[in-house]
mmCIF file of C-alpha atoms and ligand atoms in Angstrom:
data_model
loop_
_atom_site.group_PDB
_atom_site.id
_atom_site.type_symbol
_atom_site.label_atom_id
_atom_site.label_comp_id
_atom_site.label_asym_id
_atom_site.label_seq_id
_atom_site.Cartn_x
_atom_site.Cartn_y
_atom_site.Cartn_z
ATOM 1 C CA MET C 1 1.772 -17.893 7.664
ATOM 2 C CA THR C 2 -1.422 -19.887 8.123
ATOM 3 C CA GLN C 3 -4.277 -18.521 10.222
ATOM 4 C CA ALA C 4 -3.868 -21.485 12.559
ATOM 5 C CA THR C 5 -0.532 -20.136 13.759
ATOM 6 C CA LEU C 6 -1.508 -16.451 14.051
ATOM 7 C CA PHE C 7 -2.709 -16.404 17.664
ATOM 8 C CA ALA C 8 -0.014 -18.905 18.679
ATOM 9 C CA ARG C 9 2.552 -16.389 17.453
ATOM 10 C CA ILE C 10 0.873 -13.633 19.490
ATOM 11 C CA VAL C 11 0.917 -15.906 22.563
ATOM 12 C CA SER C 12 4.627 -16.631 22.063
ATOM 13 C CA GLY C 13 5.403 -12.917 21.642
ATOM 14 C CA GLU C 14 6.600 -13.375 18.079
ATOM 15 C CA LEU C 15 3.822 -11.124 16.726
ATOM 16 C CA PRO C 16 2.839 -7.853 18.433
ATOM 17 C CA ALA C 17 -0.540 -7.406 20.112
ATOM 18 C CA ASP C 18 -2.067 -5.199 22.798
ATOM 19 C CA ILE C 19 -1.934 -7.864 25.515
ATOM 20 C CA VAL C 20 -4.093 -7.077 28.541
ATOM 21 C CA TYR C 21 -3.674 -10.323 30.527
ATOM 22 C CA ARG C 22 -1.543 -13.443 30.522
ATOM 23 C CA ASP C 23 -1.227 -16.466 32.826
ATOM 24 C CA ASP C 24 -0.158 -20.106 32.617
ATOM 25 C CA LEU C 25 -3.240 -21.170 30.605
ATOM 26 C CA VAL C 26 -4.584 -18.183 28.664
ATOM 27 C CA THR C 27 -3.611 -14.903 27.016
ATOM 28 C CA ALA C 28 -5.948 -11.943 26.351
ATOM 29 C CA PHE C 29 -5.361 -9.147 23.845
ATOM 30 C CA ARG C 30 -7.399 -6.452 22.089
ATOM 31 C CA ASP C 31 -9.045 -7.404 18.804
ATOM 32 C CA ILE C 32 -7.429 -5.682 15.836
ATOM 33 C CA ARG C 33 -10.895 -5.000 14.284
ATOM 34 C CA PRO C 34 -12.995 -4.048 17.333
ATOM 35 C CA LEU C 35 -16.794 -4.289 17.043
ATOM 36 C CA ALA C 36 -17.372 -2.173 20.159
ATOM 37 C CA PRO C 37 -15.380 0.125 22.499
ATOM 38 C CA ILE C 38 -14.199 -2.972 24.389
ATOM 39 C CA HIS C 39 -13.325 -6.014 22.263
ATOM 40 C CA ILE C 40 -10.856 -8.443 23.792
ATOM 41 C CA LEU C 41 -9.911 -11.933 22.615
ATOM 42 C CA ILE C 42 -9.088 -14.582 25.220
ATOM 43 C CA VAL C 43 -7.188 -17.556 23.824
ATOM 44 C CA PRO C 44 -5.672 -20.729 25.270
ATOM 45 C CA ASN C 45 -1.875 -20.644 25.278
ATOM 46 C CA ARG C 46 -1.870 -24.192 23.901
ATOM 47 C CA ALA C 47 -3.560 -24.045 20.519
ATOM 48 C CA ILE C 48 -6.930 -25.791 20.218
ATOM 49 C CA PRO C 49 -8.369 -25.204 16.714
ATOM 50 C CA THR C 50 -12.082 -24.887 17.531
ATOM 51 C CA LEU C 51 -14.652 -25.415 20.282
ATOM 52 C CA ALA C 52 -15.563 -28.623 18.455
ATOM 53 C CA ASP C 53 -12.072 -29.953 19.223
ATOM 54 C CA VAL C 54 -12.063 -29.582 23.020
ATOM 55 C CA SER C 55 -11.831 -32.615 25.282
ATOM 56 C CA VAL C 56 -12.139 -33.325 28.993
ATOM 57 C CA GLY C 57 -8.491 -32.379 29.478
ATOM 58 C CA ASP C 58 -9.293 -28.827 28.384
ATOM 59 C CA GLU C 59 -11.825 -28.136 31.158
ATOM 60 C CA ALA C 60 -9.416 -26.102 33.290
ATOM 61 C CA THR C 61 -8.469 -23.945 30.311
ATOM 62 C CA LEU C 62 -12.097 -23.397 29.291
ATOM 63 C CA GLY C 63 -13.036 -22.439 32.830
ATOM 64 C CA ARG C 64 -10.095 -20.062 33.043
ATOM 65 C CA MET C 65 -11.138 -18.381 29.775
ATOM 66 C CA LEU C 66 -14.551 -17.559 31.257
ATOM 67 C CA ARG C 67 -13.209 -16.445 34.629
ATOM 68 C CA VAL C 68 -10.674 -14.167 32.929
ATOM 69 C CA ALA C 69 -13.472 -12.742 30.748
ATOM 70 C CA SER C 70 -15.422 -11.878 33.887
ATOM 71 C CA ALA C 71 -12.370 -10.307 35.558
ATOM 72 C CA LEU C 72 -11.394 -8.310 32.464
ATOM 73 C CA ALA C 73 -14.956 -7.029 32.049
ATOM 74 C CA ARG C 74 -14.711 -5.658 35.597
ATOM 75 C CA GLN C 75 -11.236 -4.252 34.930
ATOM 76 C CA GLU C 76 -12.397 -2.576 31.694
ATOM 77 C CA GLY C 77 -15.393 -1.017 33.449
ATOM 78 C CA VAL C 78 -18.176 -2.783 31.521
ATOM 79 C CA ALA C 79 -19.337 -5.315 34.135
ATOM 80 C CA GLU C 80 -22.062 -3.167 35.625
ATOM 81 C CA ASP C 81 -23.753 -2.234 32.333
ATOM 82 C CA GLY C 82 -23.162 -5.703 30.884
ATOM 83 C CA TYR C 83 -21.355 -7.227 27.951
ATOM 84 C CA ARG C 84 -21.318 -10.290 25.705
ATOM 85 C CA VAL C 85 -18.972 -13.244 25.343
ATOM 86 C CA MET C 86 -18.971 -15.248 22.118
ATOM 87 C CA ILE C 87 -17.159 -18.190 20.588
ATOM 88 C CA ASN C 88 -17.480 -18.663 16.832
ATOM 89 C CA CYS C 89 -17.048 -22.286 15.742
ATOM 90 C CA ARG C 90 -16.012 -23.385 12.259
ATOM 91 C CA ASP C 91 -17.599 -22.352 8.981
ATOM 92 C CA HIS C 92 -21.255 -21.718 9.897
ATOM 93 C CA GLY C 93 -20.161 -20.061 13.143
ATOM 94 C CA GLY C 94 -18.112 -17.531 11.172
ATOM 95 C CA GLN C 95 -14.766 -18.535 12.680
ATOM 96 C CA GLU C 96 -11.856 -16.885 10.840
ATOM 97 C CA VAL C 97 -8.891 -17.824 13.008
ATOM 98 C CA TYR C 98 -8.611 -21.522 13.837
ATOM 99 C CA HIS C 99 -7.134 -21.086 17.306
ATOM 100 C CA LEU C 100 -9.977 -21.216 19.847
ATOM 101 C CA HIS C 101 -10.828 -17.762 21.181
ATOM 102 C CA LEU C 102 -13.502 -16.114 23.251
ATOM 103 C CA HIS C 103 -14.665 -12.616 22.266
ATOM 104 C CA LEU C 104 -15.397 -10.229 25.163
ATOM 105 C CA VAL C 105 -17.389 -7.320 23.713
ATOM 106 C CA GLY C 106 -18.928 -4.344 25.504
ATOM 107 C CA GLY C 107 -18.984 -0.627 26.106
ATOM 108 C CA ARG C 108 -22.243 0.057 24.252
ATOM 109 C CA PRO C 109 -25.674 -1.582 23.918
ATOM 110 C CA LEU C 110 -25.034 -4.591 21.699
ATOM 111 C CA GLY C 111 -28.511 -5.252 20.341
ATOM 112 C CA PRO C 112 -29.894 -8.685 19.557
ATOM 113 C CA MET C 113 -27.482 -11.589 19.466
ATOM 114 C CA LEU C 114 -28.344 -12.492 15.878
ATOM 115 C CA ALA C 115 -30.169 -10.639 13.127
ATOM 116 C CA ARG C 116 -33.319 -12.524 12.131
ATOM 117 C CA SER C 117 -33.236 -13.516 8.462
ATOM 118 C CA ARG C 118 -36.635 -14.040 6.849
HETATM 119 P P1 DGP D 1 -13.392 -15.122 14.580
HETATM 120 O O1 DGP D 1 -14.249 -14.675 13.429
HETATM 121 O O2 DGP D 1 -14.211 -15.529 15.771
HETATM 122 O O3 DGP D 1 -12.363 -16.161 14.174
HETATM 123 O O4 DGP D 1 -12.611 -13.819 15.051
HETATM 124 C C1 DGP D 1 -11.295 -13.545 14.709
HETATM 125 C C2 DGP D 1 -10.969 -12.179 15.271
HETATM 126 O O5 DGP D 1 -9.558 -12.041 15.280
HETATM 127 C C3 DGP D 1 -11.514 -11.003 14.460
HETATM 128 O O6 DGP D 1 -12.439 -10.265 15.263
HETATM 129 C C4 DGP D 1 -10.306 -10.161 14.108
HETATM 130 C C5 DGP D 1 -9.232 -10.689 15.035
HETATM 131 N N1 DGP D 1 -7.899 -10.702 14.482
HETATM 132 C C6 DGP D 1 -7.515 -11.240 13.295
HETATM 133 N N2 DGP D 1 -6.193 -11.092 13.111
HETATM 134 C C7 DGP D 1 -5.736 -10.453 14.226
HETATM 135 C C8 DGP D 1 -4.432 -10.026 14.627
HETATM 136 O O7 DGP D 1 -3.414 -10.201 13.934
HETATM 137 N N3 DGP D 1 -4.348 -9.400 15.831
HETATM 138 C C9 DGP D 1 -5.436 -9.175 16.616
HETATM 139 N N4 DGP D 1 -5.243 -8.553 17.781
HETATM 140 N N5 DGP D 1 -6.678 -9.592 16.279
HETATM 141 C C10 DGP D 1 -6.817 -10.207 15.086
#
């Protein structure tokens, strides 16, 4: 199995995942290697490899991903204290799975966005 098909197989139900939300455009499930008490991945149902590959036709899906992140943060009880959403893109962005996904991370203070390297 290639990494490109991993999240597509979760979306289709072929592979198991702890799915917390699903609609016509996106699916959200808990990250298998959580970085914080709440770590949810929100992915488009139709595979887009990276953020660098999106086009104007994807605007509804991209908007839905953010709105679902906001709703899930409320549902998971982290909205008031705050949280972080991240999209890693390609090699320098540290992307491992080439099916676009948004990380929703929270439940503890998350510190600076990036460590400064000097
Ligand atoms: P990224 O580096 O942005 O491509 O993040 C990929 C994330 O996907 C990483 O935090 C771990 C998670 N992940 C990898 N394989 C699986 C899996 O099979 N199931 C779940 N739920 N998450 C996975």
